Amino acid sequence: MTFYRISVRGTPIAVAILTALCLWWGGPLIGNFSAQVASLYELQATLKRDAVITIFRGN
C-alpha cells in the first residue's frame, strides 16, 4: 500500500473534486426531501380547506 502526499498546490483541486462529488450525490436527496416537505404542506392546506368547508356547511 502506497501513500501519496498531496502538495499544497493540489489541495484546492482535491477539495473541488470532493465537493463536486458530494453535491452530485447529495443533490437528488435534497431535492426529494424538499418535494416531500412541499407535498406535506399541500396536504395540510387541503385538509384545512376541507375542514373549513365542512364547518361552514354544518355537516
PDB file of N, CA, C and O in Angstrom:
ATOM      1  N   MET A   1       0.848  -1.165   0.000  1.00  0.00           N
ATOM      2  CA  MET A   1       0.000   0.000   0.000  1.00  0.00           C
ATOM      3  C   MET A   1       0.901   1.238   0.000  1.00  0.00           C
ATOM      4  O   MET A   1       1.761   1.383   0.855  1.00  0.00           O
ATOM      5  N   THR A   2       0.668   2.095  -0.963  1.00  0.00           N
ATOM      6  CA  THR A   2       1.493   3.286  -1.111  1.00  0.00           C
ATOM      7  C   THR A   2       0.682   4.522  -0.786  1.00  0.00           C
ATOM      8  O   THR A   2      -0.440   4.674  -1.269  1.00  0.00           O
ATOM      9  N   PHE A   3       1.245   5.378   0.030  1.00  0.00           N
ATOM     10  CA  PHE A   3       0.594   6.644   0.362  1.00  0.00           C
ATOM     11  C   PHE A   3       1.165   7.737  -0.522  1.00  0.00           C
ATOM     12  O   PHE A   3       2.373   7.792  -0.755  1.00  0.00           O
ATOM     13  N   TYR A   4       0.292   8.577  -0.997  1.00  0.00           N
ATOM     14  CA  TYR A   4       0.724   9.704  -1.812  1.00  0.00           C
ATOM     15  C   TYR A   4       0.466  10.988  -1.040  1.00  0.00           C
ATOM     16  O   TYR A   4      -0.606  11.178  -0.479  1.00  0.00           O
ATOM     17  N   ARG A   5       1.442  11.839  -1.041  1.00  0.00           N
ATOM     18  CA  ARG A   5       1.304  13.120  -0.355  1.00  0.00           C
ATOM     19  C   ARG A   5       0.771  14.140  -1.361  1.00  0.00           C
ATOM     20  O   ARG A   5       1.295  14.279  -2.452  1.00  0.00           O
ATOM     21  N   ILE A   6      -0.300  14.823  -0.979  1.00  0.00           N
ATOM     22  CA  ILE A   6      -0.866  15.853  -1.832  1.00  0.00           C
ATOM     23  C   ILE A   6      -0.191  17.165  -1.483  1.00  0.00           C
ATOM     24  O   ILE A   6      -0.165  17.578  -0.318  1.00  0.00           O
ATOM     25  N   SER A   7       0.355  17.811  -2.492  1.00  0.00           N
ATOM     26  CA  SER A   7       1.035  19.077  -2.236  1.00  0.00           C
ATOM     27  C   SER A   7       0.017  20.168  -1.964  1.00  0.00           C
ATOM     28  O   SER A   7      -1.176  20.011  -2.212  1.00  0.00           O
ATOM     29  N   VAL A   8       0.484  21.288  -1.460  1.00  0.00           N
ATOM     30  CA  VAL A   8      -0.393  22.407  -1.145  1.00  0.00           C
ATOM     31  C   VAL A   8      -1.048  22.929  -2.422  1.00  0.00           C
ATOM     32  O   VAL A   8      -2.195  23.349  -2.416  1.00  0.00           O
ATOM     33  N   ARG A   9      -0.326  22.872  -3.536  1.00  0.00           N
ATOM     34  CA  ARG A   9      -0.895  23.345  -4.796  1.00  0.00           C
ATOM     35  C   ARG A   9      -2.033  22.446  -5.276  1.00  0.00           C
ATOM     36  O   ARG A   9      -2.945  22.894  -5.928  1.00  0.00           O
ATOM     37  N   GLY A  10      -2.003  21.172  -4.936  1.00  0.00           N
ATOM     38  CA  GLY A  10      -3.042  20.244  -5.369  1.00  0.00           C
ATOM     39  C   GLY A  10      -4.240  20.182  -4.450  1.00  0.00           C
ATOM     40  O   GLY A  10      -5.260  19.598  -4.795  1.00  0.00           O
ATOM     41  N   THR A  11      -4.139  20.784  -3.282  1.00  0.00           N
ATOM     42  CA  THR A  11      -5.229  20.723  -2.309  1.00  0.00           C
ATOM     43  C   THR A  11      -6.524  21.356  -2.817  1.00  0.00           C
ATOM     44  O   THR A  11      -7.589  20.745  -2.681  1.00  0.00           O
ATOM     45  N   PRO A  12      -6.515  22.555  -3.414  1.00  0.00           N
ATOM     46  CA  PRO A  12      -7.786  23.116  -3.901  1.00  0.00           C
ATOM     47  C   PRO A  12      -8.459  22.243  -4.959  1.00  0.00           C
ATOM     48  O   PRO A  12      -9.677  22.142  -4.986  1.00  0.00           O
ATOM     49  N   ILE A  13      -7.662  21.581  -5.768  1.00  0.00           N
ATOM     50  CA  ILE A  13      -8.228  20.695  -6.799  1.00  0.00           C
ATOM     51  C   ILE A  13      -8.897  19.490  -6.141  1.00  0.00           C
ATOM     52  O   ILE A  13     -10.011  19.112  -6.498  1.00  0.00           O
ATOM     53  N   ALA A  14      -8.231  18.913  -5.146  1.00  0.00           N
ATOM     54  CA  ALA A  14      -8.807  17.767  -4.441  1.00  0.00           C
ATOM     55  C   ALA A  14     -10.086  18.163  -3.715  1.00  0.00           C
ATOM     56  O   ALA A  14     -11.086  17.435  -3.743  1.00  0.00           O
ATOM     57  N   VAL A  15     -10.082  19.331  -3.090  1.00  0.00           N
ATOM     58  CA  VAL A  15     -11.274  19.808  -2.388  1.00  0.00           C
ATOM     59  C   VAL A  15     -12.401  20.069  -3.380  1.00  0.00           C
ATOM     60  O   VAL A  15     -13.562  19.741  -3.128  1.00  0.00           O
ATOM     61  N   ALA A  16     -12.076  20.632  -4.535  1.00  0.00           N
ATOM     62  CA  ALA A  16     -13.095  20.908  -5.549  1.00  0.00           C
ATOM     63  C   ALA A  16     -13.706  19.614  -6.071  1.00  0.00           C
ATOM     64  O   ALA A  16     -14.924  19.524  -6.257  1.00  0.00           O
ATOM     65  N   ILE A  17     -12.884  18.610  -6.284  1.00  0.00           N
ATOM     66  CA  ILE A  17     -13.392  17.318  -6.769  1.00  0.00           C
ATOM     67  C   ILE A  17     -14.289  16.678  -5.711  1.00  0.00           C
ATOM     68  O   ILE A  17     -15.373  16.181  -6.019  1.00  0.00           O
ATOM     69  N   LEU A  18     -13.854  16.683  -4.455  1.00  0.00           N
ATOM     70  CA  LEU A  18     -14.667  16.094  -3.387  1.00  0.00           C
ATOM     71  C   LEU A  18     -15.983  16.851  -3.216  1.00  0.00           C
ATOM     72  O   LEU A  18     -17.036  16.237  -3.010  1.00  0.00           O
ATOM     73  N   THR A  19     -15.941  18.175  -3.320  1.00  0.00           N
ATOM     74  CA  THR A  19     -17.166  18.972  -3.203  1.00  0.00           C
ATOM     75  C   THR A  19     -18.119  18.655  -4.338  1.00  0.00           C
ATOM     76  O   THR A  19     -19.328  18.494  -4.127  1.00  0.00           O
ATOM     77  N   ALA A  20     -17.589  18.560  -5.550  1.00  0.00           N
ATOM     78  CA  ALA A  20     -18.436  18.239  -6.698  1.00  0.00           C
ATOM     79  C   ALA A  20     -19.079  16.867  -6.547  1.00  0.00           C
ATOM     80  O   ALA A  20     -20.266  16.682  -6.840  1.00  0.00           O
ATOM     81  N   LEU A  21     -18.319  15.898  -6.062  1.00  0.00           N
ATOM     82  CA  LEU A  21     -18.879  14.558  -5.851  1.00  0.00           C
ATOM     83  C   LEU A  21     -19.959  14.566  -4.772  1.00  0.00           C
ATOM     84  O   LEU A  21     -20.998  13.913  -4.922  1.00  0.00           O
ATOM     85  N   CYS A  22     -19.735  15.310  -3.693  1.00  0.00           N
ATOM     86  CA  CYS A  22     -20.738  15.383  -2.625  1.00  0.00           C
ATOM     87  C   CYS A  22     -22.018  16.049  -3.122  1.00  0.00           C
ATOM     88  O   CYS A  22     -23.122  15.605  -2.807  1.00  0.00           O
ATOM     89  N   LEU A  23     -21.875  17.124  -3.887  1.00  0.00           N
ATOM     90  CA  LEU A  23     -23.055  17.799  -4.423  1.00  0.00           C
ATOM     91  C   LEU A  23     -23.792  16.923  -5.421  1.00  0.00           C
ATOM     92  O   LEU A  23     -25.024  16.890  -5.464  1.00  0.00           O
ATOM     93  N   TRP A  24     -23.031  16.202  -6.240  1.00  0.00           N
ATOM     94  CA  TRP A  24     -23.648  15.311  -7.230  1.00  0.00           C
ATOM     95  C   TRP A  24     -24.422  14.193  -6.531  1.00  0.00           C
ATOM     96  O   TRP A  24     -25.515  13.822  -6.935  1.00  0.00           O
ATOM     97  N   TRP A  25     -23.869  13.675  -5.428  1.00  0.00           N
ATOM     98  CA  TRP A  25     -24.530  12.584  -4.712  1.00  0.00           C
ATOM     99  C   TRP A  25     -25.671  13.105  -3.855  1.00  0.00           C
ATOM    100  O   TRP A  25     -26.728  12.479  -3.755  1.00  0.00           O
ATOM    101  N   GLY A  26     -25.478  14.255  -3.209  1.00  0.00           N
ATOM    102  CA  GLY A  26     -26.472  14.757  -2.261  1.00  0.00           C
ATOM    103  C   GLY A  26     -27.580  15.569  -2.890  1.00  0.00           C
ATOM    104  O   GLY A  26     -28.625  15.764  -2.272  1.00  0.00           O
ATOM    105  N   GLY A  27     -27.382  16.040  -4.109  1.00  0.00           N
ATOM    106  CA  GLY A  27     -28.386  16.861  -4.768  1.00  0.00           C
ATOM    107  C   GLY A  27     -29.754  16.208  -4.879  1.00  0.00           C
ATOM    108  O   GLY A  27     -30.762  16.791  -4.474  1.00  0.00           O
ATOM    109  N   PRO A  28     -29.835  14.994  -5.421  1.00  0.00           N
ATOM    110  CA  PRO A  28     -31.143  14.334  -5.510  1.00  0.00           C
ATOM    111  C   PRO A  28     -31.791  14.081  -4.153  1.00  0.00           C
ATOM    112  O   PRO A  28     -33.007  14.157  -4.021  1.00  0.00           O
ATOM    113  N   LEU A  29     -30.974  13.800  -3.134  1.00  0.00           N
ATOM    114  CA  LEU A  29     -31.537  13.580  -1.798  1.00  0.00           C
ATOM    115  C   LEU A  29     -32.181  14.852  -1.268  1.00  0.00           C
ATOM    116  O   LEU A  29     -33.277  14.819  -0.709  1.00  0.00           O
ATOM    117  N   ILE A  30     -31.495  15.983  -1.468  1.00  0.00           N
ATOM    118  CA  ILE A  30     -32.045  17.261  -1.014  1.00  0.00           C
ATOM    119  C   ILE A  30     -33.297  17.604  -1.809  1.00  0.00           C
ATOM    120  O   ILE A  30     -34.285  18.076  -1.262  1.00  0.00           O
ATOM    121  N   GLY A  31     -33.272  17.338  -3.119  1.00  0.00           N
ATOM    122  CA  GLY A  31     -34.436  17.609  -3.953  1.00  0.00           C
ATOM    123  C   GLY A  31     -35.635  16.779  -3.549  1.00  0.00           C
ATOM    124  O   GLY A  31     -36.766  17.285  -3.480  1.00  0.00           O
ATOM    125  N   ASN A  32     -35.413  15.499  -3.268  1.00  0.00           N
ATOM    126  CA  ASN A  32     -36.514  14.632  -2.844  1.00  0.00           C
ATOM    127  C   ASN A  32     -37.074  15.074  -1.507  1.00  0.00           C
ATOM    128  O   ASN A  32     -38.287  15.061  -1.292  1.00  0.00           O
ATOM    129  N   PHE A  33     -36.202  15.474  -0.589  1.00  0.00           N
ATOM    130  CA  PHE A  33     -36.653  15.936   0.715  1.00  0.00           C
ATOM    131  C   PHE A  33     -37.505  17.193   0.576  1.00  0.00           C
ATOM    132  O   PHE A  33     -38.551  17.322   1.202  1.00  0.00           O
ATOM    133  N   SER A  34     -37.065  18.116  -0.284  1.00  0.00           N
ATOM    134  CA  SER A  34     -37.821  19.350  -0.496  1.00  0.00           C
ATOM    135  C   SER A  34     -39.188  19.053  -1.098  1.00  0.00           C
ATOM    136  O   SER A  34     -40.188  19.664  -0.727  1.00  0.00           O
ATOM    137  N   ALA A  35     -39.234  18.102  -2.019  1.00  0.00           N
ATOM    138  CA  ALA A  35     -40.514  17.734  -2.634  1.00  0.00           C
ATOM    139  C   ALA A  35     -41.452  17.113  -1.597  1.00  0.00           C
ATOM    140  O   ALA A  35     -42.660  17.370  -1.613  1.00  0.00           O
ATOM    141  N   GLN A  36     -40.911  16.306  -0.705  1.00  0.00           N
ATOM    142  CA  GLN A  36     -41.752  15.697   0.327  1.00  0.00           C
ATOM    143  C   GLN A  36     -42.295  16.751   1.284  1.00  0.00           C
ATOM    144  O   GLN A  36     -43.461  16.696   1.681  1.00  0.00           O
ATOM    145  N   VAL A  37     -41.469  17.723   1.658  1.00  0.00           N
ATOM    146  CA  VAL A  37     -41.930  18.793   2.544  1.00  0.00           C
ATOM    147  C   VAL A  37     -43.023  19.601   1.852  1.00  0.00           C
ATOM    148  O   VAL A  37     -44.051  19.928   2.457  1.00  0.00           O
ATOM    149  N   ALA A  38     -42.824  19.907   0.566  1.00  0.00           N
ATOM    150  CA  ALA A  38     -43.825  20.678  -0.170  1.00  0.00           C
ATOM    151  C   ALA A  38     -45.140  19.918  -0.267  1.00  0.00           C
ATOM    152  O   ALA A  38     -46.224  20.501  -0.117  1.00  0.00           O
ATOM    153  N   SER A  39     -45.078  18.598  -0.486  1.00  0.00           N
ATOM    154  CA  SER A  39     -46.314  17.827  -0.576  1.00  0.00           C
ATOM    155  C   SER A  39     -47.013  17.746   0.779  1.00  0.00           C
ATOM    156  O   SER A  39     -48.240  17.728   0.849  1.00  0.00           O
ATOM    157  N   LEU A  40     -46.250  17.724   1.870  1.00  0.00           N
ATOM    158  CA  LEU A  40     -46.875  17.737   3.199  1.00  0.00           C
ATOM    159  C   LEU A  40     -47.595  19.053   3.458  1.00  0.00           C
ATOM    160  O   LEU A  40     -48.701  19.062   4.005  1.00  0.00           O
ATOM    161  N   TYR A  41     -46.981  20.169   3.058  1.00  0.00           N
ATOM    162  CA  TYR A  41     -47.649  21.464   3.212  1.00  0.00           C
ATOM    163  C   TYR A  41     -48.910  21.527   2.362  1.00  0.00           C
ATOM    164  O   TYR A  41     -49.931  22.069   2.777  1.00  0.00           O
ATOM    165  N   GLU A  42     -48.838  20.971   1.154  1.00  0.00           N
ATOM    166  CA  GLU A  42     -50.016  20.968   0.283  1.00  0.00           C
ATOM    167  C   GLU A  42     -51.131  20.116   0.892  1.00  0.00           C
ATOM    168  O   GLU A  42     -52.308  20.510   0.880  1.00  0.00           O
ATOM    169  N   LEU A  43     -50.770  18.963   1.441  1.00  0.00           N
ATOM    170  CA  LEU A  43     -51.757  18.108   2.091  1.00  0.00           C
ATOM    171  C   LEU A  43     -52.376  18.811   3.294  1.00  0.00           C
ATOM    172  O   LEU A  43     -53.594  18.762   3.499  1.00  0.00           O
ATOM    173  N   GLN A  44     -51.554  19.493   4.085  1.00  0.00           N
ATOM    174  CA  GLN A  44     -52.060  20.210   5.256  1.00  0.00           C
ATOM    175  C   GLN A  44     -53.028  21.317   4.831  1.00  0.00           C
ATOM    176  O   GLN A  44     -54.087  21.497   5.444  1.00  0.00           O
ATOM    177  N   ALA A  45     -52.690  22.043   3.770  1.00  0.00           N
ATOM    178  CA  ALA A  45     -53.573  23.110   3.290  1.00  0.00           C
ATOM    179  C   ALA A  45     -54.894  22.537   2.785  1.00  0.00           C
ATOM    180  O   ALA A  45     -55.965  23.104   3.026  1.00  0.00           O
ATOM    181  N   THR A  46     -54.832  21.392   2.117  1.00  0.00           N
ATOM    182  CA  THR A  46     -56.056  20.761   1.619  1.00  0.00           C
ATOM    183  C   THR A  46     -56.943  20.312   2.771  1.00  0.00           C
ATOM    184  O   THR A  46     -58.164  20.514   2.749  1.00  0.00           O
ATOM    185  N   LEU A  47     -56.340  19.725   3.792  1.00  0.00           N
ATOM    186  CA  LEU A  47     -57.120  19.275   4.945  1.00  0.00           C
ATOM    187  C   LEU A  47     -57.753  20.450   5.681  1.00  0.00           C
ATOM    188  O   LEU A  47     -58.913  20.373   6.103  1.00  0.00           O
ATOM    189  N   LYS A  48     -57.015  21.548   5.836  1.00  0.00           N
ATOM    190  CA  LYS A  48     -57.580  22.727   6.492  1.00  0.00           C
ATOM    191  C   LYS A  48     -58.744  23.290   5.678  1.00  0.00           C
ATOM    192  O   LYS A  48     -59.770  23.667   6.228  1.00  0.00           O
ATOM    193  N   ARG A  49     -58.577  23.361   4.353  1.00  0.00           N
ATOM    194  CA  ARG A  49     -59.643  23.880   3.497  1.00  0.00           C
ATOM    195  C   ARG A  49     -60.881  23.004   3.601  1.00  0.00           C
ATOM    196  O   ARG A  49     -61.998  23.510   3.742  1.00  0.00           O
ATOM    197  N   ASP A  50     -60.697  21.689   3.564  1.00  0.00           N
ATOM    198  CA  ASP A  50     -61.841  20.778   3.676  1.00  0.00           C
ATOM    199  C   ASP A  50     -62.514  20.902   5.033  1.00  0.00           C
ATOM    200  O   ASP A  50     -63.745  20.823   5.136  1.00  0.00           O
ATOM    201  N   ALA A  51     -61.736  21.116   6.088  1.00  0.00           N
ATOM    202  CA  ALA A  51     -62.325  21.265   7.420  1.00  0.00           C
ATOM    203  C   ALA A  51     -63.145  22.545   7.502  1.00  0.00           C
ATOM    204  O   ALA A  51     -64.236  22.548   8.070  1.00  0.00           O
ATOM    205  N   VAL A  52     -62.643  23.626   6.919  1.00  0.00           N
ATOM    206  CA  VAL A  52     -63.382  24.897   6.931  1.00  0.00           C
ATOM    207  C   VAL A  52     -64.683  24.759   6.146  1.00  0.00           C
ATOM    208  O   VAL A  52     -65.742  25.212   6.573  1.00  0.00           O
ATOM    209  N   ILE A  53     -64.613  24.115   4.992  1.00  0.00           N
ATOM    210  CA  ILE A  53     -65.827  23.918   4.176  1.00  0.00           C
ATOM    211  C   ILE A  53     -66.839  23.083   4.935  1.00  0.00           C
ATOM    212  O   ILE A  53     -68.043  23.385   4.945  1.00  0.00           O
ATOM    213  N   THR A  54     -66.374  22.040   5.618  1.00  0.00           N
ATOM    214  CA  THR A  54     -67.262  21.173   6.385  1.00  0.00           C
ATOM    215  C   THR A  54     -67.929  21.954   7.524  1.00  0.00           C
ATOM    216  O   THR A  54     -69.121  21.795   7.783  1.00  0.00           O
ATOM    217  N   ILE A  55     -67.158  22.796   8.198  1.00  0.00           N
ATOM    218  CA  ILE A  55     -67.719  23.580   9.312  1.00  0.00           C
ATOM    219  C   ILE A  55     -68.789  24.542   8.797  1.00  0.00           C
ATOM    220  O   ILE A  55     -69.857  24.685   9.372  1.00  0.00           O
ATOM    221  N   PHE A  56     -68.491  25.230   7.694  1.00  0.00           N
ATOM    222  CA  PHE A  56     -69.448  26.197   7.161  1.00  0.00           C
ATOM    223  C   PHE A  56     -70.713  25.524   6.624  1.00  0.00           C
ATOM    224  O   PHE A  56     -71.804  26.079   6.662  1.00  0.00           O
ATOM    225  N   ARG A  57     -70.591  24.296   6.124  1.00  0.00           N
ATOM    226  CA  ARG A  57     -71.773  23.572   5.649  1.00  0.00           C
ATOM    227  C   ARG A  57     -72.595  23.053   6.818  1.00  0.00           C
ATOM    228  O   ARG A  57     -73.762  22.741   6.666  1.00  0.00           O
ATOM    229  N   GLY A  58     -71.954  22.855   7.952  1.00  0.00           N
ATOM    230  CA  GLY A  58     -72.649  22.352   9.129  1.00  0.00           C
ATOM    231  C   GLY A  58     -72.798  20.856   9.129  1.00  0.00           C
ATOM    232  O   GLY A  58     -73.686  20.309   9.778  1.00  0.00           O
ATOM    233  N   ASN A  59     -71.925  20.160   8.438  1.00  0.00           N
ATOM    234  CA  ASN A  59     -72.006  18.685   8.375  1.00  0.00           C
ATOM    235  C   ASN A  59     -71.180  18.099   9.490  1.00  0.00           C
ATOM    236  O   ASN A  59     -70.094  18.071   9.623  1.00  0.00           O
TER     237      ASN A  59
END
